[in-house]
Short mmCIF file of C-alpha atoms and ligand atoms in Angstrom, two decimals:
data_model
loop_
_atom_site.label_atom_id
_atom_site.label_comp_id
_atom_site.label_asym_id
_atom_site.label_seq_id
_atom_site.Cartn_x
_atom_site.Cartn_y
_atom_site.Cartn_z
CA MET A 299 106.82 116.43 94.19
CA ARG A 300 104.02 118.20 92.35
CA ILE A 301 104.85 120.33 89.31
CA ASP A 302 102.38 122.62 87.54
CA ILE A 303 103.22 124.37 84.29
CA ILE A 304 101.28 127.32 82.88
CA THR A 305 101.79 127.69 79.14
CA LEU A 306 100.23 128.89 75.90
CA PHE A 307 101.47 125.71 74.18
CA PRO A 308 100.53 122.69 76.31
CA ARG A 309 101.17 120.18 73.53
CA MET A 310 104.86 121.07 73.45
CA PHE A 311 105.25 119.02 76.64
CA ASP A 312 103.73 115.81 75.25
CA GLY A 313 106.94 114.27 73.93
CA PRO A 314 109.60 115.10 76.52
CA PHE A 315 107.49 114.16 79.54
CA ARG A 316 106.37 110.84 78.05
CA GLU A 317 109.84 109.41 77.60
CA SER A 318 112.77 108.26 79.62
CA ILE A 319 113.46 109.30 83.19
CA ILE A 320 110.61 111.80 83.61
CA ALA A 321 108.07 109.26 82.34
CA ARG A 322 109.47 106.67 84.76
CA ALA A 323 109.38 109.12 87.68
CA ILE A 324 105.73 109.90 86.87
CA ALA A 325 104.87 106.19 86.60
CA ALA A 326 106.59 105.53 89.94
CA GLY A 327 104.60 108.32 91.63
CA ILE A 328 107.76 110.30 92.46
CA VAL A 329 106.59 113.34 90.53
CA GLU A 330 103.18 114.49 89.35
CA ILE A 331 103.18 116.94 86.43
CA HIS A 332 100.16 118.99 85.37
CA ILE A 333 100.22 121.13 82.22
CA HIS A 334 97.74 124.04 82.06
CA ASP A 335 96.67 126.15 79.09
CA LEU A 336 96.77 129.82 80.16
CA ARG A 337 93.82 130.48 77.84
CA GLY A 338 91.69 128.51 80.31
CA TRP A 339 91.85 131.60 82.58
CA ALA A 340 90.98 134.14 79.88
CA THR A 341 87.62 135.77 80.48
CA ASP A 342 86.55 136.96 77.03
CA ARG A 343 85.04 135.13 74.07
CA HIS A 344 88.32 135.21 72.15
CA ARG A 345 90.26 133.81 75.11
CA THR A 346 92.68 136.76 74.98
CA VAL A 347 95.80 136.46 77.12
CA ASP A 348 98.01 139.20 75.65
CA ASP A 349 97.80 142.86 74.71
CA ALA A 350 99.88 145.68 73.20
CA PRO A 351 102.43 147.36 75.49
CA PHE A 352 101.56 150.73 77.04
CA GLY A 353 103.96 153.33 75.67
CA GLY A 354 104.10 151.58 72.31
CA GLY A 355 106.72 149.31 70.85
CA ALA A 356 106.89 145.96 69.12
CA GLY A 357 105.33 142.73 70.29
CA MET A 358 102.69 141.78 72.81
CA VAL A 359 102.72 141.44 76.58
CA LEU A 360 100.97 138.71 78.61
CA LYS A 361 98.10 140.36 80.50
CA PRO A 362 98.04 140.25 84.30
CA GLU A 363 94.47 139.01 84.90
CA PRO A 364 94.68 135.47 83.42
CA LEU A 365 98.18 134.93 84.88
CA PHE A 366 97.20 136.08 88.37
CA ALA A 367 94.04 133.93 88.25
CA ALA A 368 96.00 130.85 87.12
CA ILE A 369 98.79 131.30 89.68
CA GLU A 370 96.39 132.01 92.54
CA GLN A 371 94.34 128.92 91.70
CA LEU A 372 97.32 126.60 91.29
CA ARG A 373 99.91 127.73 93.82
CA GLY A 374 98.07 126.23 96.81
CA GLU A 375 99.64 126.23 100.28
CA ASN A 376 103.31 126.02 99.43
CA GLY A 377 103.74 126.30 95.66
CA HIS A 378 107.04 127.93 94.62
CA VAL A 379 106.34 130.06 91.54
CA ILE A 380 109.07 130.26 88.88
CA LEU A 381 108.99 132.48 85.81
CA MET A 382 111.15 131.27 82.92
CA THR A 383 112.75 134.32 81.31
CA PRO A 384 116.12 135.27 79.78
CA GLN A 385 116.28 137.97 82.47
CA GLY A 386 116.32 135.43 85.30
CA GLN A 387 119.14 133.95 87.37
CA VAL A 388 121.14 131.54 85.21
CA PHE A 389 120.19 127.96 86.07
CA ASN A 390 122.85 125.51 87.23
CA GLN A 391 123.25 122.22 89.10
CA GLN A 392 123.20 123.91 92.50
CA LEU A 393 119.86 125.55 91.72
CA ALA A 394 118.54 122.18 90.49
CA ALA A 395 119.49 120.63 93.84
CA ASP A 396 117.81 123.51 95.67
CA LEU A 397 114.57 123.20 93.66
CA ALA A 398 114.56 119.43 94.27
CA THR A 399 113.89 120.16 97.97
CA TYR A 400 110.49 121.78 97.30
CA ASN A 401 107.20 119.85 97.42
CA HIS A 402 105.47 121.93 94.80
CA LEU A 403 106.88 123.93 91.85
CA LEU A 404 104.74 126.08 89.56
CA PHE A 405 106.36 127.17 86.29
CA VAL A 406 105.14 130.13 84.27
CA CYS A 407 106.32 130.08 80.66
CA GLY A 408 106.71 133.60 79.31
CA HIS A 409 106.08 134.41 75.67
CA TYR A 410 106.12 137.29 73.21
CA GLU A 411 107.79 140.34 74.77
CA GLY A 412 107.25 138.95 78.26
CA VAL A 413 104.75 139.30 81.08
CA ASP A 414 103.21 142.41 82.62
CA GLU A 415 105.66 143.72 85.22
CA ARG A 416 103.04 143.45 88.00
CA VAL A 417 103.03 139.68 87.57
CA ARG A 418 106.79 139.58 88.04
CA GLU A 419 106.61 141.86 91.05
CA HIS A 420 103.69 140.34 92.92
CA ALA A 421 103.08 136.75 91.82
CA ILE A 422 106.52 135.26 91.11
CA ASP A 423 108.96 133.83 93.67
CA ARG A 424 111.96 133.50 91.37
CA GLU A 425 112.98 134.08 87.77
CA LEU A 426 115.20 131.59 85.97
CA SER A 427 117.07 131.65 82.67
CA ILE A 428 118.68 128.57 81.12
CA GLY A 429 121.45 130.58 79.47
CA ASP A 430 122.43 133.77 77.74
CA TYR A 431 120.44 133.29 74.55
CA VAL A 432 116.85 134.09 73.68
CA LEU A 433 114.38 131.31 72.91
CA SER A 434 110.91 131.86 71.54
CA GLY A 435 109.26 131.03 74.85
CA GLY A 436 109.69 129.59 78.31
CA GLU A 437 108.47 126.07 77.42
CA LEU A 438 111.81 124.52 76.45
CA PRO A 439 113.53 126.19 79.44
CA ALA A 440 110.83 124.83 81.80
CA MET A 441 111.39 121.33 80.38
CA VAL A 442 115.13 121.67 80.96
CA VAL A 443 114.63 122.66 84.59
CA VAL A 444 111.98 119.98 85.22
CA ASP A 445 114.32 117.33 83.80
CA ALA A 446 117.31 118.47 85.86
CA VAL A 447 115.21 118.58 89.04
CA THR A 448 113.24 115.34 88.52
CA ARG A 449 116.34 113.20 88.07
CA LEU A 450 117.57 114.39 91.48
CA LEU A 451 114.44 113.26 93.33
CA PRO A 452 115.07 110.25 95.56
CA GLY A 453 114.18 107.04 93.74
CA THR A 454 114.24 108.47 90.22
CA LEU A 455 117.66 107.19 89.18
CA GLY A 456 118.63 103.62 89.96
CA SER A 457 121.67 104.60 91.94
CA HIS A 458 122.04 107.65 94.13
CA LEU A 459 125.77 107.52 93.39
CA SER A 460 125.19 108.37 89.74
CA THR A 461 123.95 111.86 90.63
CA VAL A 462 126.68 112.40 93.20
CA GLU A 463 129.48 111.36 90.85
CA GLU A 464 128.34 113.00 87.66
CA SER A 465 129.45 116.21 85.98
CA HIS A 466 128.99 119.41 87.99
CA ALA A 467 127.65 117.74 91.14
CA GLY A 468 130.95 118.27 92.93
CA GLY A 469 132.08 121.12 90.69
CA LEU A 470 134.07 118.74 88.46
CA LEU A 471 133.31 117.51 84.96
CA GLU A 472 133.00 113.76 84.62
CA TYR A 473 135.91 111.41 83.89
CA PRO A 474 135.89 109.46 80.59
CA HIS A 475 133.75 106.31 80.35
CA TYR A 476 134.49 103.16 78.37
CA THR A 477 132.60 99.95 77.69
CA ARG A 478 133.22 96.82 75.58
CA PRO A 479 135.05 96.12 73.31
CA ARG A 480 138.46 96.58 74.93
CA ASP A 481 139.95 97.35 71.55
CA PHE A 482 137.87 99.27 69.02
CA ARG A 483 139.61 100.02 65.72
CA GLY A 484 142.92 99.94 67.54
CA TRP A 485 141.81 102.45 70.21
CA ARG A 486 142.30 100.64 73.46
CA VAL A 487 140.59 101.13 76.79
CA PRO A 488 143.16 102.45 79.33
CA ASP A 489 144.82 99.48 81.09
CA ILE A 490 144.09 100.88 84.53
CA LEU A 491 140.33 100.31 84.01
CA LEU A 492 140.98 96.61 83.37
CA SER A 493 143.31 96.23 86.37
CA GLY A 494 140.65 95.43 88.96
CA ASN A 495 142.46 97.79 91.37
CA HIS A 496 139.52 99.87 92.59
CA ALA A 497 141.55 102.39 94.56
CA ALA A 498 143.84 103.03 91.60
CA ILE A 499 140.83 103.33 89.27
CA ALA A 500 139.16 105.85 91.59
CA ARG A 501 142.41 107.87 91.70
CA TRP A 502 142.77 107.80 87.90
CA ARG A 503 139.16 108.88 87.41
CA HIS A 504 139.55 111.76 89.83
CA GLU A 505 142.73 112.91 88.06
CA GLN A 506 140.97 112.74 84.70
CA ALA A 507 138.01 114.74 86.05
CA VAL A 508 140.34 117.40 87.44
CA ARG A 509 142.31 117.61 84.19
CA ARG A 510 139.15 117.90 82.13
CA THR A 511 137.74 120.62 84.33
CA LEU A 512 140.99 122.60 84.26
CA GLU A 513 141.26 122.30 80.47
CA ARG A 514 137.66 122.87 79.48
CA ARG A 515 136.07 124.95 82.22
CA PRO A 516 138.46 127.26 84.01
CA ASP A 517 135.35 129.18 85.15
CA LEU A 518 134.10 126.14 87.09
CA THR A 519 137.55 125.58 88.50
CA ARG A 520 137.76 129.16 89.75
CA LYS A 521 134.31 128.94 91.29
CA TYR A 522 134.36 125.55 93.01
CA LEU A 523 137.97 124.44 93.17
CA PRO A 524 140.29 127.47 93.29
CA HIS A 525 142.97 125.43 95.07
CA LEU A 526 143.31 123.26 91.95
CA LEU A 527 144.32 126.26 89.84
CA GLN A 528 147.16 126.98 92.23
CA GLU A 529 148.24 123.31 92.28
CA HIS A 530 148.08 123.19 88.49
CA LYS A 531 150.21 126.33 88.22
CA ASP A 532 152.71 124.98 90.74
CA GLY A 533 152.78 121.74 88.73
CA ASP A 534 153.51 123.64 85.51
CA GLU A 535 156.24 125.65 87.17
CA ASP A 536 157.81 122.46 88.53
CA ALA A 537 157.61 120.88 85.07
CA GLY A 538 159.10 124.04 83.56
CA ALA A 539 161.94 124.04 86.05
CA THR A 540 162.74 120.39 85.33
CA THR A 541 162.77 121.04 81.60
CA THR A 542 164.99 124.10 81.97
CA SER A 543 167.44 122.33 84.21
CA GLY A 544 167.43 119.42 81.83
CA LEU A 545 168.54 121.61 78.93
N1 ADE B 768 112.60 132.43 77.50
C1 ADE B 768 113.24 132.81 76.37
N2 ADE B 768 114.55 132.57 76.43
C2 ADE B 768 114.77 132.02 77.66
C3 ADE B 768 115.93 131.57 78.35
N3 ADE B 768 117.15 131.64 77.80
N4 ADE B 768 115.79 131.08 79.59
C4 ADE B 768 114.57 131.04 80.17
N5 ADE B 768 113.44 131.44 79.57
C5 ADE B 768 113.53 131.94 78.34
#
């Protein structure tokens, strides 16, 4: 996959893309990432990329000319152009999986009050937000999306299973993990994990994942696993009935 990023702050990407999984994916030739300074497409001596909003108001707006020039030069044959903005669709694991199917992604990092509306209307394929809070620019959000997408590319993670099993992939949060020592300060690893019974371990992990999702993220449960809510309720009612009859 090829990824291009248009930004006013190219150096922000130095650290995150030089470490860990993204760095390994780049080294392995799985992903190619190019960071571009929007000012490179400015046409005046001062390399201006923003201007005051028509109609007045606070802040500055990114001008259309440098953004159009940059996008038109970089998008190529099949570049998918993504604007990072708090007004976009809220990013999630499903969208990460969708983006991982493209050959070429081009991220535009908004700044200041945003970009001229004509850029959004005529040069952008989709707008993404990473959550309902406002950051000072689209750089950190673009890094988040690039990370989530890159780790899904075939060959990036050692085991394909790790992306299939992990939190959110199947709409469930992950089950708890333990490693050595078996007993740490008196807190023991659950016996089942030491039993060697793989079927029983798989069952226990699934139960834990379901319980965690029900407890912590009823919104995920409603969205991906509505049948679990009903089962959980039935379970509670059964438990209630037993308790009542036992009294
Ligand atoms: N730019 C500023 N805040 C943002 C957010 N939450 N998501 C995407 N881009 C942004």
